[in-house]
Coordinates of C-alpha atoms in Angstrom, one line a residue:
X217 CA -17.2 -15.8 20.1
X218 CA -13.4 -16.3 20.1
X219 CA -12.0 -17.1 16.9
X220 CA -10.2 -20.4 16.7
X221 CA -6.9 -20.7 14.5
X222 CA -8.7 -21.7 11.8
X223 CA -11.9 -19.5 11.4
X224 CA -9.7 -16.4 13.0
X225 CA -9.7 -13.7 10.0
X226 CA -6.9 -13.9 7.1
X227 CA -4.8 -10.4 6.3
X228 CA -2.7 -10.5 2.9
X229 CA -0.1 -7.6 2.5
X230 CA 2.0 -6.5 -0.3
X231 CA 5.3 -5.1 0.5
X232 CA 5.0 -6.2 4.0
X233 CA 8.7 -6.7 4.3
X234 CA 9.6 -3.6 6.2
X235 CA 7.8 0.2 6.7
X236 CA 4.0 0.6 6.0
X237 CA 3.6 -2.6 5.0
X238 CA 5.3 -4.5 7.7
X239 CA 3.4 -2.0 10.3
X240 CA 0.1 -3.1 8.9
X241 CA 0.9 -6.6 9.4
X242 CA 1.8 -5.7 13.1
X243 CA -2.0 -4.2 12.9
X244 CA -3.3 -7.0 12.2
X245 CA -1.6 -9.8 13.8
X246 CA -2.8 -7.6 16.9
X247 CA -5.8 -7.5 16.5
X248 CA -6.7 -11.2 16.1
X249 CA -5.9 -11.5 12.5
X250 CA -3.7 -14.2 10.8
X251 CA -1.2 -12.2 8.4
X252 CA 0.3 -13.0 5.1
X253 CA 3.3 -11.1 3.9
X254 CA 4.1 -10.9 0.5
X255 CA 7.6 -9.1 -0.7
X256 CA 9.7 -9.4 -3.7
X257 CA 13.0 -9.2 -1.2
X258 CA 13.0 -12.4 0.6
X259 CA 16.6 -11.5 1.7
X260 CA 14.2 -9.2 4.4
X261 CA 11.0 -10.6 4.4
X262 CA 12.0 -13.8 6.0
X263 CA 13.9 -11.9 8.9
X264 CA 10.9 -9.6 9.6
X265 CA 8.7 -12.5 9.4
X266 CA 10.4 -14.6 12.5
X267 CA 10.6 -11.4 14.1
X268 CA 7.1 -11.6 14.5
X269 CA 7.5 -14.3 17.2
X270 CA 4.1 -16.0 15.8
X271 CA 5.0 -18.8 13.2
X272 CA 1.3 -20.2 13.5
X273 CA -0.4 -16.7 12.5
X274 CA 2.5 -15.5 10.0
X275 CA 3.1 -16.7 6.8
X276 CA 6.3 -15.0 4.5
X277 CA 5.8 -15.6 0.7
X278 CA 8.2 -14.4 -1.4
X279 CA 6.6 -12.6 -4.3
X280 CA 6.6 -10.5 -7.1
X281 CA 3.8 -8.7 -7.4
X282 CA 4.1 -7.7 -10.8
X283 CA 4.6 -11.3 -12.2
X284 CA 0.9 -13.0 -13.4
X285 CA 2.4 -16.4 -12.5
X286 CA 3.9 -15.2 -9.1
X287 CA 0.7 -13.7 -7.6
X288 CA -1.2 -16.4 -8.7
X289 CA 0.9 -18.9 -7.2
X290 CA 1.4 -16.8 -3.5
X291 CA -2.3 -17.0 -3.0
X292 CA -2.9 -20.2 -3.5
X293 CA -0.1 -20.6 -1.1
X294 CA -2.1 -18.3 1.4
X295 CA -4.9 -20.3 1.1
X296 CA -3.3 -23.3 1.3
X297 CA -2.1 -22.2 4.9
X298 CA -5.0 -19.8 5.8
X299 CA -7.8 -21.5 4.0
X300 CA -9.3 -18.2 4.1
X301 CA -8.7 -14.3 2.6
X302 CA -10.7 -11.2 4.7
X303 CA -8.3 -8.4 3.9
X304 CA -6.1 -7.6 1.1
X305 CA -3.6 -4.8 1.7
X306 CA -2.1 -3.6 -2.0
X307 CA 1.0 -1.9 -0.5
X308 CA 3.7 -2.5 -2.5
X309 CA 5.3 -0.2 -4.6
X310 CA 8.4 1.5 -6.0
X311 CA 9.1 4.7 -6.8
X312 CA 11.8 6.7 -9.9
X313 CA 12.0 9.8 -9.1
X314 CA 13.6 11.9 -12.3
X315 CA 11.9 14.9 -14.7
X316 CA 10.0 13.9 -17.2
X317 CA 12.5 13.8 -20.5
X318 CA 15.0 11.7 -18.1
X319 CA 12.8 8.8 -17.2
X320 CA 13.5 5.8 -19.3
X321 CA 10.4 3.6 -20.5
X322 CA 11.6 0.9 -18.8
X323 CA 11.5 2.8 -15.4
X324 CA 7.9 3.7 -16.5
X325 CA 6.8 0.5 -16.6
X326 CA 8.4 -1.4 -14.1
X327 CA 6.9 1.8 -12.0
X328 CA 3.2 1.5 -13.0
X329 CA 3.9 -3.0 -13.1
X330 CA 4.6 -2.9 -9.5
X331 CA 2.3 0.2 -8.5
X332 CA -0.6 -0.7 -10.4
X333 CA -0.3 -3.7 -12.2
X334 CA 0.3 -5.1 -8.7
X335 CA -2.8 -4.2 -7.2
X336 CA -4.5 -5.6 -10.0
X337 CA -3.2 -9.2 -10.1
X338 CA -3.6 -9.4 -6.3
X339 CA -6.9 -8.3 -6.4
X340 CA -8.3 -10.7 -9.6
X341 CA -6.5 -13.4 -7.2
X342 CA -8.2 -12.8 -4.1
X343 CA -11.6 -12.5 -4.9
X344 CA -12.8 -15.7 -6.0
X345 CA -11.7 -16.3 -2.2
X346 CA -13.1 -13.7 -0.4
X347 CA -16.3 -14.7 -2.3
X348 CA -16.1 -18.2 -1.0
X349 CA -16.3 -17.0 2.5
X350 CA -19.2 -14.3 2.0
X351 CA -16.5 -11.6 1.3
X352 CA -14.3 -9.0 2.1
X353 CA -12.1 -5.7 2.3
X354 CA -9.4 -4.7 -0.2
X355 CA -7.7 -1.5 0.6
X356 CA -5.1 0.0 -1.7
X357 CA -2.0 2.4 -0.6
X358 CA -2.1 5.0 -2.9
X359 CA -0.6 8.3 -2.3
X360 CA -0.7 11.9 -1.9
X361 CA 0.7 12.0 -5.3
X362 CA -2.1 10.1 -6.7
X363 CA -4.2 13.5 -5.4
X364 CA -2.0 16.2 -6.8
X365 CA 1.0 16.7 -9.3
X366 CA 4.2 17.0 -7.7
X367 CA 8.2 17.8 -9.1
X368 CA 9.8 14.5 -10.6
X369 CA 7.0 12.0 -10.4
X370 CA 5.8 11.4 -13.6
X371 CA 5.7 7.6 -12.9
X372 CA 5.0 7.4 -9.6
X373 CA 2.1 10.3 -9.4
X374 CA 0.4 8.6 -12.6
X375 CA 0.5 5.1 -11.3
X376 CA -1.0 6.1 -7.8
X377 CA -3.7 8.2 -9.4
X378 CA -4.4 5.2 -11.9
X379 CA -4.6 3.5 -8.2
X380 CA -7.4 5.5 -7.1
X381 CA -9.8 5.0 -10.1
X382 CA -9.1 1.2 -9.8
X383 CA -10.1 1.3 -6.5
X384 CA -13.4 2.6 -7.4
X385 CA -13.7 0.4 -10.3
X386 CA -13.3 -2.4 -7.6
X387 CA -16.1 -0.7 -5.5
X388 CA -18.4 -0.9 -8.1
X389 CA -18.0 -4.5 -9.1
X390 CA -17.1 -5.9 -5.9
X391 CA -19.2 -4.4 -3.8
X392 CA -22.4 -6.3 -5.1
X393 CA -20.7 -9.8 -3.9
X394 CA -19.4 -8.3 -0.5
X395 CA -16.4 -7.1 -1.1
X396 CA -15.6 -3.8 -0.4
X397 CA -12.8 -1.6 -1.7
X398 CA -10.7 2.0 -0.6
X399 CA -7.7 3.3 -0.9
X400 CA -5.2 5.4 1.1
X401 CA -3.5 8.6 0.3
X402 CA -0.8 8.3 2.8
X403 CA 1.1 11.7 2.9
X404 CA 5.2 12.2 3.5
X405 CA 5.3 9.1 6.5
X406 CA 8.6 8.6 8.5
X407 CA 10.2 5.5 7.0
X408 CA 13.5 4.3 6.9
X409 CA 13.1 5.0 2.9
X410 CA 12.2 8.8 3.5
X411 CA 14.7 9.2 5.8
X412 CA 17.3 8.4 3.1
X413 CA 16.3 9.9 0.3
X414 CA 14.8 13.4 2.1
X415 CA 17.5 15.9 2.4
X416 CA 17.1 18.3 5.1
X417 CA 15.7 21.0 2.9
X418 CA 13.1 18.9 1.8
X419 CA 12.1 17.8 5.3
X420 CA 11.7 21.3 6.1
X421 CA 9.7 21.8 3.7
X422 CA 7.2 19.1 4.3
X423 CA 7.3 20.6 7.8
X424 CA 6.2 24.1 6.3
X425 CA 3.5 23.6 4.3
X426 CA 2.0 20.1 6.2
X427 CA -0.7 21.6 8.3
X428 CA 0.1 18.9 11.4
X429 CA 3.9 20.0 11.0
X430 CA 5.3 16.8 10.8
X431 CA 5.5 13.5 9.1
X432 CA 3.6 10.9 9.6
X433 CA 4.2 7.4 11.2
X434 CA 3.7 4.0 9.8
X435 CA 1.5 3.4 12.9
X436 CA -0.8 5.5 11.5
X437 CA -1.6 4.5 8.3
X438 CA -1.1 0.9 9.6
X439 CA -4.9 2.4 12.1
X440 CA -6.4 3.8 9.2
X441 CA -5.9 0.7 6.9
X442 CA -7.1 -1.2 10.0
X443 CA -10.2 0.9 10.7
X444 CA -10.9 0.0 6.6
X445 CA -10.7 -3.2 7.4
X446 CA -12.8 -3.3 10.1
X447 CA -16.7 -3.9 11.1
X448 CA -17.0 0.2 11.8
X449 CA -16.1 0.6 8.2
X450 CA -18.9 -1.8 7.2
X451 CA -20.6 1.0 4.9
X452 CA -17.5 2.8 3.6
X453 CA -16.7 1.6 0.1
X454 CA -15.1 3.6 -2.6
X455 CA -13.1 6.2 -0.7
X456 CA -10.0 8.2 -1.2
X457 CA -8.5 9.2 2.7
X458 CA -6.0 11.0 2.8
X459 CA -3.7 10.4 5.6
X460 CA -1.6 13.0 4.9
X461 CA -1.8 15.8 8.1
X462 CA -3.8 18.2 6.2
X463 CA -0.9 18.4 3.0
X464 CA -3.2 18.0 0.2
X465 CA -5.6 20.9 1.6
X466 CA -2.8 22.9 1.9
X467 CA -2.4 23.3 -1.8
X468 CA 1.3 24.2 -1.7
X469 CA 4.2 22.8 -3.3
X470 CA 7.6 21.8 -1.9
X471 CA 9.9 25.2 -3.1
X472 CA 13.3 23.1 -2.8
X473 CA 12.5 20.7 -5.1
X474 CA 10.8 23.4 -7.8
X475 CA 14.4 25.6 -7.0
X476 CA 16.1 22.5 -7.9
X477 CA 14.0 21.1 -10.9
X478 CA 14.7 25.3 -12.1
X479 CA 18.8 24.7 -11.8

């Protein structure tokens, strides 16, 4: 059966404003989904949002994910348009990267508000609609760093690997009312973010030691978040994949930054 407007499936995403997130909204808006995207920058969200050409299946909500009262009132929002939630997508995020004895407790906690705190909120929000509609997938974007320890992410390693066990907190619960819960470990991925803050030393680096050679693309974690979402992942609940090109096998760290953290 062909899903009308109104009973067609309802994607929320985090951070969809530009990279990962935006290219899991793409995901979904083509493959019959309606998409909301939530971002704290409206300033690009609502550009991104009419460049999707699909006003009726798109809905921009500015949003910060960290704020109780914000999250609280985008989904109601979203299910005010949508009447529906199928798919959460916890992407948003921020990242400080600094040693240890340099990072301020503020940083800290705006870090782990956004990364964790984040995913929280959205989740608590969402269920109680999922439920009404027999259920669910939530999927969080955790990160390599969540998996192993890595030069100058004290805040952003600990809030990603905080990610993971909340994601299997979620599985537990949630699972027994239909809603099912993973999380991605994306490895380095080819954003406009990495390409500005990646020297060339580091790239070659991540070249070295990734098994695949390369970076990722947002297309691909954008298919793997998808393929969570989906029907085929009807029994997968719980899980950490890694879409990394083999990096956190590898076991190897990234010498630039450990020559640099040494200087």
């Amino acid at each position: 059966m062909t899903a009308t407007p109104s009973t067609s499936p309802v994607a929320v995403v985090t951070g969809g404003a530009r990279g990962i997130g935006l290219a899991i909204g793409k995901w979904f808006l083509a493959n019959g989904y309606r998409v909301a995207l939530l971002d704290v920058d409206s300033g690009t969200l609502l550009p991104a949002a009419a460049a999707l050409q699909d006003a009726g299946r798109v809905l921009a909500v500015h949003c910060d994910v960290a704020d109780p009262v914000q999250v609280q009132s985008a989904m109601e929002k979203v299910d005010a348009s949508f009447g529906r939630i199928d798919a959460l997508v916890n992407n948003a995020g921020v990242a400080v990267f600094k040693p240890i004895g340099e990072t301020t407790f503020e940083e800290w906690r705006r870090v782990l508000g956004v990364n964790l705190d984040g995913a929280f909120l959205c989740s608590q929000a969402c269920v109680p609609i999922m439920k009404r509609t027999g259920g669910g997938s939530i999927v969080n974007i955790a990160s390599i760093s969540g998996l192993r320890a890595s030069t100058l992410r004290v805040a952003y390693g600990t809030s990603k690997a905080a990610l993971i066990q909340l994601t299997k907190q979620q599985a537990v619960e949630l699972g027994t009312v239909g809603i099912r819960a993973n999380v991605i470990a994306p490895g380095p991925v080819d954003t406009e973010m990495a390409k500005l803050v990646h020297s060339v030393a580091i790239r070659s680096d991540y070249h070295d030691v990734i098994p695949l050679g390369r970076y990722g693309t947002v297309e691909e974690i954008a298919s793997a978040v998808g393929f969570l979402c989906s029907p085929a992942a009807s029994y997968v609940n719980g899980q950490v994949l890694a879409v990394d090109g083999g990096f956190e096998s590898a076991g190897v760290g990234l010498p630039t930054l450990r020559k640099n953290q040494a200087n």
